[in-house]
Coordinates of C-alpha atoms in Angstrom, one line a residue:
Chain A
M1 CA 9.7 -3.7 7.1
A2 CA 8.1 -1.2 4.7
L3 CA 7.4 -2.1 1.2
P4 CA 10.0 -0.5 -1.0
L5 CA 7.9 -0.6 -4.2
Q6 CA 6.4 2.3 -6.1
P7 CA 2.6 2.6 -6.2
G8 CA 1.1 0.2 -8.6
L9 CA 1.2 -3.5 -9.0
T10 CA 4.3 -5.3 -10.3
P11 CA 3.9 -7.9 -13.0
T12 CA 4.4 -10.7 -10.5
E13 CA 1.6 -9.3 -8.4
V14 CA -0.6 -9.1 -11.4
A15 CA 0.1 -12.7 -12.0
F16 CA -0.7 -13.5 -8.4
L17 CA -4.0 -11.6 -8.9
C18 CA -4.7 -13.5 -12.1
E19 CA -4.2 -16.9 -10.3
M20 CA -7.4 -16.2 -8.4
E21 CA -9.4 -16.5 -11.6
T22 CA -11.7 -19.5 -12.0
V23 CA -11.1 -22.0 -14.8
T24 CA -12.9 -25.2 -15.6
V25 CA -11.0 -28.4 -14.8
V26 CA -11.5 -32.0 -15.9
P27 CA -10.2 -34.1 -13.0
R28 CA -8.5 -37.5 -13.5
Q29 CA -8.5 -38.6 -9.9
R30 CA -11.1 -38.3 -7.1
L31 CA -10.5 -35.6 -4.6
E32 CA -12.8 -34.7 -1.7
S33 CA -14.0 -31.3 -0.9
L34 CA -11.4 -29.4 1.1
P35 CA -12.2 -26.7 3.7
L36 CA -10.3 -23.7 2.4
I37 CA -10.5 -20.3 4.0
S38 CA -12.5 -18.9 1.1
G39 CA -15.0 -21.7 1.2
P40 CA -15.0 -25.4 0.5
T41 CA -13.7 -26.6 -2.9
P42 CA -16.1 -28.6 -5.0
A43 CA -15.5 -32.3 -4.8
L44 CA -13.8 -33.7 -7.8
R45 CA -15.4 -36.7 -9.4
P46 CA -14.0 -37.7 -12.8
P47 CA -15.0 -37.1 -15.5
H48 CA -17.3 -34.4 -14.4
R49 CA -16.0 -30.8 -15.0
S50 CA -15.7 -28.5 -12.1
P51 CA -14.7 -24.9 -11.6
L52 CA -11.6 -24.2 -9.6
P53 CA -9.3 -21.3 -9.0
L54 CA -6.3 -21.2 -11.3
W55 CA -3.6 -21.8 -8.7
L56 CA -5.3 -25.0 -7.6
A57 CA -5.8 -26.0 -11.2
L58 CA -2.1 -25.5 -11.9
L59 CA -1.2 -27.5 -8.9
L60 CA -3.3 -30.4 -10.0
K61 CA -2.1 -30.2 -13.5
R62 CA 1.5 -30.3 -12.5
Q63 CA 0.8 -33.5 -10.5
R64 CA -1.1 -34.9 -13.5
R65 CA -4.3 -35.3 -11.6
A66 CA -6.4 -33.1 -13.8
N67 CA -6.6 -31.4 -17.2
I68 CA -7.5 -27.8 -17.7
L69 CA -10.1 -26.8 -20.2
P70 CA -9.0 -23.7 -22.2
P71 CA -11.5 -20.9 -22.0
P72 CA -13.5 -20.2 -25.3
W73 CA -11.7 -17.0 -26.1
L74 CA -8.3 -18.7 -26.2
H75 CA -9.1 -20.6 -29.4
P76 CA -7.2 -19.7 -32.6
Q77 CA -10.5 -18.7 -34.4
S78 CA -11.6 -16.5 -31.5
L79 CA -8.2 -14.8 -31.3
D80 CA -8.2 -14.3 -35.1
K81 CA -11.5 -12.5 -34.9
I82 CA -10.3 -10.3 -32.0
L83 CA -7.0 -9.5 -33.9
K84 CA -9.0 -8.5 -36.9
Y85 CA -11.2 -6.3 -34.8
E86 CA -8.2 -4.6 -33.2
T87 CA -6.4 -3.8 -36.4
E88 CA -9.3 -3.1 -38.8
T89 CA -12.5 -2.1 -37.0
S90 CA -11.1 0.1 -34.3
P91 CA -7.6 1.3 -34.8
E92 CA -7.9 3.8 -32.0
G93 CA -9.7 2.1 -29.2
F94 CA -9.3 -1.4 -27.8
S95 CA -11.7 -4.3 -28.4
P96 CA -14.6 -4.3 -25.9
P97 CA -14.4 -6.2 -22.7
P98 CA -16.7 -9.2 -22.0
P99 CA -20.2 -8.3 -20.8
H100 CA -20.7 -8.5 -17.1
P101 CA -22.5 -11.7 -16.3
Y102 CA -24.5 -10.3 -13.5
L103 CA -26.9 -7.6 -14.7
L104 CA -27.5 -4.5 -12.8
T105 CA -31.0 -4.4 -11.3
T106 CA -32.8 -1.5 -9.8
R107 CA -32.2 -2.9 -6.3
P108 CA -28.5 -3.0 -5.4
A109 CA -27.3 -6.6 -5.1
S110 CA -24.1 -7.9 -3.8
T111 CA -23.1 -9.2 -7.3
D112 CA -23.1 -5.7 -8.7
T113 CA -19.6 -4.8 -7.7
I114 CA -17.7 -7.9 -8.4
S115 CA -14.7 -7.2 -10.6
P116 CA -11.9 -9.4 -12.1
P117 CA -10.4 -11.6 -11.0
F118 CA -13.6 -12.9 -9.5
L119 CA -15.7 -12.7 -12.6
P120 CA -16.2 -16.0 -14.2
S121 CA -14.7 -14.9 -17.5
S122 CA -12.5 -17.9 -18.2
T123 CA -14.6 -20.9 -17.4
A124 CA -16.0 -23.1 -20.1
G125 CA -19.2 -21.1 -20.1
A126 CA -17.7 -17.8 -20.8
P127 CA -18.5 -15.9 -24.0
A128 CA -15.9 -16.1 -26.8
G129 CA -14.8 -13.2 -28.8
Y130 CA -13.9 -10.9 -25.9
L131 CA -10.6 -10.4 -24.1
P132 CA -11.2 -10.5 -20.4
Y133 CA -9.1 -8.3 -18.1
H134 CA -6.4 -10.8 -17.4
W135 CA -6.1 -12.2 -20.9
L136 CA -2.3 -11.9 -21.3
E137 CA -1.4 -13.5 -18.0
L138 CA -3.9 -16.3 -18.3
G139 CA -2.8 -17.0 -21.9
E140 CA 0.8 -17.2 -21.0
I141 CA 0.3 -19.3 -17.9
L142 CA -1.9 -21.8 -19.7
L143 CA 0.5 -22.0 -22.6
E144 CA 3.4 -22.7 -20.3
A145 CA 1.6 -25.1 -18.0
C146 CA -0.7 -27.1 -20.3
P147 CA 0.2 -26.9 -23.9
D148 CA -1.2 -30.4 -24.5
D149 CA -4.7 -29.1 -23.5
L150 CA -4.7 -26.3 -26.0
P151 CA -5.5 -26.7 -29.7
D152 CA -2.5 -25.5 -31.7
P153 CA -0.4 -23.8 -29.0
N154 CA 2.2 -22.3 -31.4
R155 CA -0.4 -20.5 -33.4
I156 CA -1.9 -19.2 -30.1
R157 CA 1.5 -18.0 -29.0
T158 CA 2.1 -16.0 -32.1
Q159 CA -1.4 -14.6 -31.9
L160 CA -1.0 -13.5 -28.3
R161 CA 2.2 -11.8 -29.2
D162 CA 0.6 -10.0 -32.1
L163 CA -2.3 -8.8 -30.0
R164 CA 0.1 -7.6 -27.4
E165 CA 2.1 -5.5 -29.9
V166 CA -1.0 -4.0 -31.4
R167 CA -2.4 -2.9 -28.1
M168 CA 0.9 -1.6 -26.7
A169 CA 1.2 0.5 -29.8
K170 CA -2.2 1.9 -29.1
I171 CA -1.4 2.7 -25.5
R172 CA 1.7 4.6 -26.6
H173 CA -0.3 6.5 -29.1
R174 CA -2.9 7.4 -26.6
T175 CA -0.4 9.1 -24.4
K176 CA -0.5 12.0 -26.8
D177 CA -4.1 12.6 -25.7
L178 CA -3.0 12.9 -22.1
E179 CA -1.3 16.2 -22.9
G180 CA -4.0 18.7 -22.3
G181 CA -7.1 16.9 -21.2
G182 CA -8.1 15.9 -17.6
I183 CA -9.4 12.4 -17.9
T184 CA -8.9 9.7 -20.5
S185 CA -10.8 6.5 -20.8
L186 CA -9.1 3.3 -21.6
R187 CA -11.9 0.9 -22.2
G188 CA -11.0 -2.7 -22.7
V189 CA -7.3 -2.6 -21.6
G190 CA -5.7 -5.6 -19.9
A191 CA -4.1 -6.0 -16.5
M192 CA -0.5 -6.5 -17.7
E193 CA -0.8 -3.6 -20.1
V194 CA -1.9 -1.4 -17.3
S195 CA 1.1 -2.3 -15.1
E196 CA 3.5 -2.0 -18.0
G197 CA 2.2 1.3 -19.1
R198 CA 1.6 2.7 -15.6
G199 CA 5.2 3.9 -15.0
F200 CA 5.3 5.6 -18.4
I201 CA 1.9 7.1 -18.3
V202 CA 2.0 8.3 -14.8
G203 CA 5.4 9.9 -15.4
V204 CA 4.2 11.6 -18.5
M205 CA 1.1 13.0 -16.8
D206 CA 3.0 14.2 -13.8
G207 CA 5.7 15.8 -15.8
I208 CA 3.3 17.6 -18.1
R209 CA 1.3 18.7 -15.1
K210 CA 4.3 20.2 -13.3
L211 CA 5.6 21.9 -16.4
G212 CA 2.2 23.3 -17.1
S213 CA 1.1 24.2 -13.6
N214 CA 1.7 27.9 -14.1
R215 CA -0.3 27.9 -17.3
E216 CA -3.1 26.0 -15.5
V217 CA -3.4 28.4 -12.6
A218 CA -3.5 31.3 -15.1
R219 CA -6.2 29.7 -17.0
R220 CA -8.4 29.0 -13.9
E221 CA -8.0 32.6 -12.8
R222 CA -9.0 33.7 -16.2
E223 CA -12.1 31.6 -16.1
E224 CA -13.0 32.8 -12.7
Y225 CA -12.5 36.4 -13.8
E226 CA -14.7 35.9 -16.8
G227 CA -17.3 34.0 -14.9
G228 CA -17.3 36.2 -11.8
E229 CA -18.2 39.9 -11.4
G230 CA -15.0 41.1 -13.0
G231 CA -12.9 41.8 -10.0
I232 CA -9.2 42.2 -10.3
S233 CA -7.5 38.8 -10.1
D234 CA -4.6 38.2 -7.9
E235 CA -1.4 38.7 -9.8
G236 CA 1.9 37.4 -8.7
E237 CA 0.5 34.5 -6.8
E238 CA 3.2 32.2 -5.7
M239 CA 3.2 28.7 -7.2
E240 CA 4.4 25.9 -5.0
Y241 CA 6.6 23.5 -6.9
E242 CA 6.8 20.0 -5.4
Chain B
Q1 CA -15.4 -15.9 -0.3
A2 CA -16.7 -12.3 0.0
D3 CA -13.9 -11.7 2.5
L4 CA -11.4 -12.7 -0.1
Q5 CA -12.9 -10.3 -2.6
A6 CA -12.9 -7.5 -0.1
L7 CA -9.3 -8.2 1.0
T8 CA -8.2 -8.3 -2.6
R9 CA -9.9 -5.0 -3.5
V10 CA -8.5 -3.3 -0.4
W11 CA -5.0 -4.6 -1.3
V12 CA -5.2 -3.5 -4.9
N13 CA -6.5 0.0 -3.9
E14 CA -3.8 0.5 -1.3
R15 CA -1.0 -0.7 -3.8
G16 CA -2.5 1.6 -6.5
S17 CA -2.4 4.8 -4.6
F18 CA 0.4 6.6 -2.8
D19 CA -1.9 8.3 -0.3
L20 CA -2.9 6.3 2.8
L21 CA -6.5 5.0 2.4
Q22 CA -9.0 4.4 5.1
W23 CA -8.4 1.3 7.3
P24 CA -11.4 -1.0 6.7
Q25 CA -14.0 -0.1 9.3
D26 CA -16.1 -3.2 9.1
G27 CA -13.8 -5.5 11.0
L28 CA -12.4 -7.1 7.9
M29 CA -8.9 -7.3 9.2
D30 CA -9.9 -9.0 12.4
R31 CA -12.0 -11.5 10.5
V32 CA -9.2 -12.2 8.1
T33 CA -6.6 -12.7 10.8
S34 CA -8.9 -15.0 12.8
L35 CA -9.7 -17.0 9.7
I36 CA -6.0 -17.5 8.9
K37 CA -5.3 -18.5 12.5
L38 CA -8.1 -21.0 12.5
Q39 CA -6.8 -22.5 9.3
I40 CA -3.3 -22.8 10.5
S41 CA -4.4 -24.6 13.6
K42 CA -6.4 -27.0 11.4
V43 CA -3.3 -27.6 9.3
E44 CA -1.3 -28.4 12.4
D45 CA -3.9 -30.9 13.5
M46 CA -3.9 -32.6 10.1
T47 CA -0.1 -32.8 10.0
G48 CA -0.1 -35.2 12.9
D49 CA -2.0 -37.7 10.8
M50 CA 0.6 -38.7 8.3
N51 CA -1.7 -40.5 5.8
P52 CA -0.3 -40.1 2.3
K53 CA -3.7 -39.6 0.8
T54 CA -4.7 -36.7 3.0
N55 CA -1.2 -35.3 2.6
F56 CA -2.1 -33.8 -0.8
G57 CA -5.1 -32.0 0.6
L58 CA -2.8 -30.6 3.3
I59 CA -0.5 -29.2 0.6
I60 CA -3.4 -27.4 -1.0
I61 CA -4.6 -26.0 2.2
Q62 CA -1.1 -24.8 3.1
T63 CA -0.8 -23.1 -0.3
E64 CA -4.0 -21.2 0.2
V65 CA -2.9 -20.1 3.7
E66 CA 0.3 -18.8 2.2
R67 CA -1.6 -16.8 -0.4
W68 CA -3.9 -15.2 2.2
K69 CA -0.9 -14.4 4.4
F70 CA 0.9 -12.8 1.4
L71 CA -2.1 -10.6 0.7
L72 CA -2.3 -9.5 4.3
R73 CA 1.4 -8.9 4.7
S74 CA 1.8 -7.0 1.5
Y75 CA -1.2 -4.8 2.5
L76 CA 0.3 -4.0 5.9
R77 CA 3.8 -3.3 4.6
C78 CA 2.4 -1.0 2.0
R79 CA 0.6 1.0 4.6
I80 CA 3.7 1.1 6.8
A81 CA 5.8 2.5 3.9
K82 CA 3.3 5.3 3.4
I83 CA 3.1 6.1 7.1
D84 CA 6.9 6.2 7.3
K85 CA 7.1 8.6 4.4
Y86 CA 4.6 11.2 5.7
T87 CA 4.4 10.5 9.4
L88 CA 3.8 14.0 10.6
H89 CA 1.3 14.6 7.8
Y90 CA -0.9 11.8 8.9
L91 CA -0.6 12.6 12.6
S92 CA -1.4 16.2 12.1
T93 CA -5.2 16.3 11.8
P94 CA -7.7 13.9 13.6
A95 CA -9.4 13.4 10.2
L96 CA -6.3 12.0 8.6
Q97 CA -5.5 10.1 11.8
G98 CA -8.8 8.4 11.6
R99 CA -7.6 6.5 8.5
L100 CA -5.1 4.6 10.6
S101 CA -5.9 1.8 12.9
E102 CA -5.0 2.1 16.6
I103 CA -1.9 0.0 16.2
E104 CA -0.8 2.1 13.3
V105 CA -1.3 5.3 15.3
A106 CA 0.9 4.0 18.1
Y107 CA 3.5 3.0 15.6
A108 CA 3.5 6.3 13.9
T109 CA 3.8 8.3 17.2
R110 CA 6.7 6.1 18.3
H111 CA 8.4 6.4 14.9
Q112 CA 8.1 10.2 15.0
Q113 CA 9.4 10.4 18.5
L114 CA 12.4 8.2 17.7
L115 CA 13.2 10.3 14.6
H116 CA 12.8 13.5 16.6
N117 CA 15.1 12.4 19.4
H118 CA 17.6 11.3 16.8
Y119 CA 17.6 14.6 15.1
L120 CA 17.8 16.4 18.4
G121 CA 20.8 14.4 19.3
S122 CA 22.6 14.8 16.0
F123 CA 22.2 18.4 15.1
L124 CA 19.1 20.2 16.2
S125 CA 20.4 21.1 19.6
S126 CA 23.0 23.2 18.0
F127 CA 20.4 25.3 16.1
P128 CA 19.1 28.4 17.9
P129 CA 15.9 27.6 19.8
P130 CA 13.3 29.4 17.5
L131 CA 14.5 27.2 14.6
Q132 CA 14.3 23.9 16.4
N133 CA 10.7 23.2 15.6
L134 CA 10.1 20.3 13.1
N135 CA 6.7 21.4 12.1
D136 CA 7.3 25.0 11.4
T137 CA 4.4 26.6 9.7
A138 CA 5.5 30.2 9.7
G139 CA 6.4 31.9 6.5
G140 CA 3.4 30.6 4.5
L141 CA 5.1 27.3 3.6
N142 CA 4.2 24.2 5.5
M143 CA 7.2 22.2 6.6
I144 CA 5.2 19.0 6.8
G145 CA 5.2 17.5 3.4
G146 CA 2.1 15.6 2.3
P147 CA 1.7 13.2 -0.6
D148 CA 1.3 14.7 -4.0
E149 CA -2.4 14.8 -4.6
D150 CA -2.5 15.5 -8.2
S151 CA -0.6 12.5 -9.4
A152 CA -2.2 10.2 -12.0
V153 CA -3.9 6.9 -11.1
F154 CA -5.8 4.2 -13.0
A155 CA -9.3 3.5 -11.8
R156 CA -12.2 1.3 -12.7
G157 CA -15.8 2.2 -12.4
L158 CA -17.8 -0.1 -10.2
G159 CA -21.3 0.6 -11.4
K160 CA -22.7 2.1 -8.3
G161 CA -23.1 5.7 -9.5
L162 CA -26.2 7.7 -9.9
G163 CA -26.3 7.9 -13.7
D164 CA -28.3 5.4 -15.7
D165 CA -26.7 2.0 -15.9
G166 CA -24.7 2.9 -12.8
R167 CA -22.4 5.4 -14.4
V168 CA -20.2 7.6 -12.3
L169 CA -19.7 11.2 -13.3
V170 CA -16.0 12.2 -12.9
R171 CA -14.7 15.6 -13.3
G172 CA -11.1 15.6 -14.5
R173 CA -9.0 18.7 -14.2
G174 CA -6.4 19.1 -16.9
R175 CA -3.9 21.7 -18.1
D176 CA -5.8 23.0 -21.0
Q177 CA -9.4 22.2 -20.2
D178 CA -11.5 20.4 -17.6
E179 CA -13.3 17.4 -18.9
E180 CA -16.2 15.5 -17.5
A181 CA -16.5 11.8 -18.3
E182 CA -19.1 9.2 -17.4
V183 CA -17.5 6.0 -16.3
S184 CA -19.6 2.9 -16.7
R185 CA -19.0 -0.4 -15.0
G186 CA -15.8 -2.1 -15.9
E187 CA -14.4 0.8 -17.7
I188 CA -10.9 2.0 -16.9
V189 CA -9.8 5.6 -16.8
V190 CA -6.7 7.6 -16.0
A191 CA -7.1 10.7 -14.1
R192 CA -5.7 12.8 -11.2
W193 CA -5.9 11.3 -7.7
A194 CA -7.6 14.4 -6.2
D195 CA -10.5 14.0 -8.6
L196 CA -10.9 10.3 -8.1
Q197 CA -10.4 10.2 -4.3
E198 CA -14.0 10.8 -3.2
H199 CA -15.3 8.3 -5.7
V200 CA -12.9 5.6 -4.4
E201 CA -13.8 6.4 -0.8
N202 CA -17.5 6.1 -1.6
G203 CA -17.0 2.8 -3.1
E204 CA -18.1 3.9 -6.6
M205 CA -14.7 3.2 -8.2
E206 CA -11.7 1.1 -7.4
L207 CA -8.1 1.5 -8.3
V208 CA -6.4 -0.8 -10.7

């Protein structure tokens, strides 16, 4: 009964996680508020918009009871701007993630530690020009489920593909930095990119660490020796190889 | 709603690391199981009333129950896999054993007993008595294998640290040099598990 998977989320699990994001929906039929486990859904009265989790929005869309409003960052102009930023302005790092809607105050609040997929980064009120954490999954799901709600879906499809290629190339390039250093920051990376690159990057880091473990131990001893009182360091210490 | 977020975070953390993390101490699991049970009984009540209009609402509620059950099941199966892999390691010290819930401790002990009896039956009894111990610590090498603590993981800063703007100071140990980095909220880093472990347990960072 044990889970046979490696550590790390699979792409299907990332898609599951993404389905918990909130999107704005324009209902076509009335629906009363349902008592779900995570709280009651807002009552749907057309033509008022209401925020719903993505899985519910997809269900309604498939039964033609609602239309989904695309988030502002999924428009062709916004994607164009982001693509230009990625290729020209910052060829090394990724484009910045959307600003957190709940500001940090001096007193710790419960909204401080909300992370995606519970941040409202894909509703109609979200800021355009930033790629939220689940951008790839959300874009693909929306393209597949509701192309009639999106303006110019073919162009959006090609833009998403271009963005994906550019960013994956950057990730592969950054693995070079992992060689010697201890910690690397990947600001602005997306969920699917993390799961795709996880196997590769973890393998690289582990392999380099195991190959270089002897060198690392020698370096630490050297630093201790230089920083300490100058005692004789232990030579011939046995290294345990996993 | 907060329970859903907590359950998701706990699930992602457990799936992201290969070391067994702390069982949530604040009664989260009991609350989640009771919520699911309540909802299932509600569904059974509503199924008796075969009105085509409320039928659709029933479908939605059932879908959501399935989603919660998936999260719960995946979390528990992930933990069972880790317990199976390193049973003796987690049962060895009371500190590590404190990470398991009581049911898991019972499962781990029974699992270990079964394995031990199986080995005894198959080949251990034909070994000379001094070599029959499964947790032999003589000779400087520990026979109980633990999870590899220096493997790499992806983590996100949660904005609860002590620096300004809630940054968390993380010391990363590398091969050629040790680096220190400040991780602000929403930023994702790759580092060794041993360095990030205390931050994740404090709640200052979460795995991705």
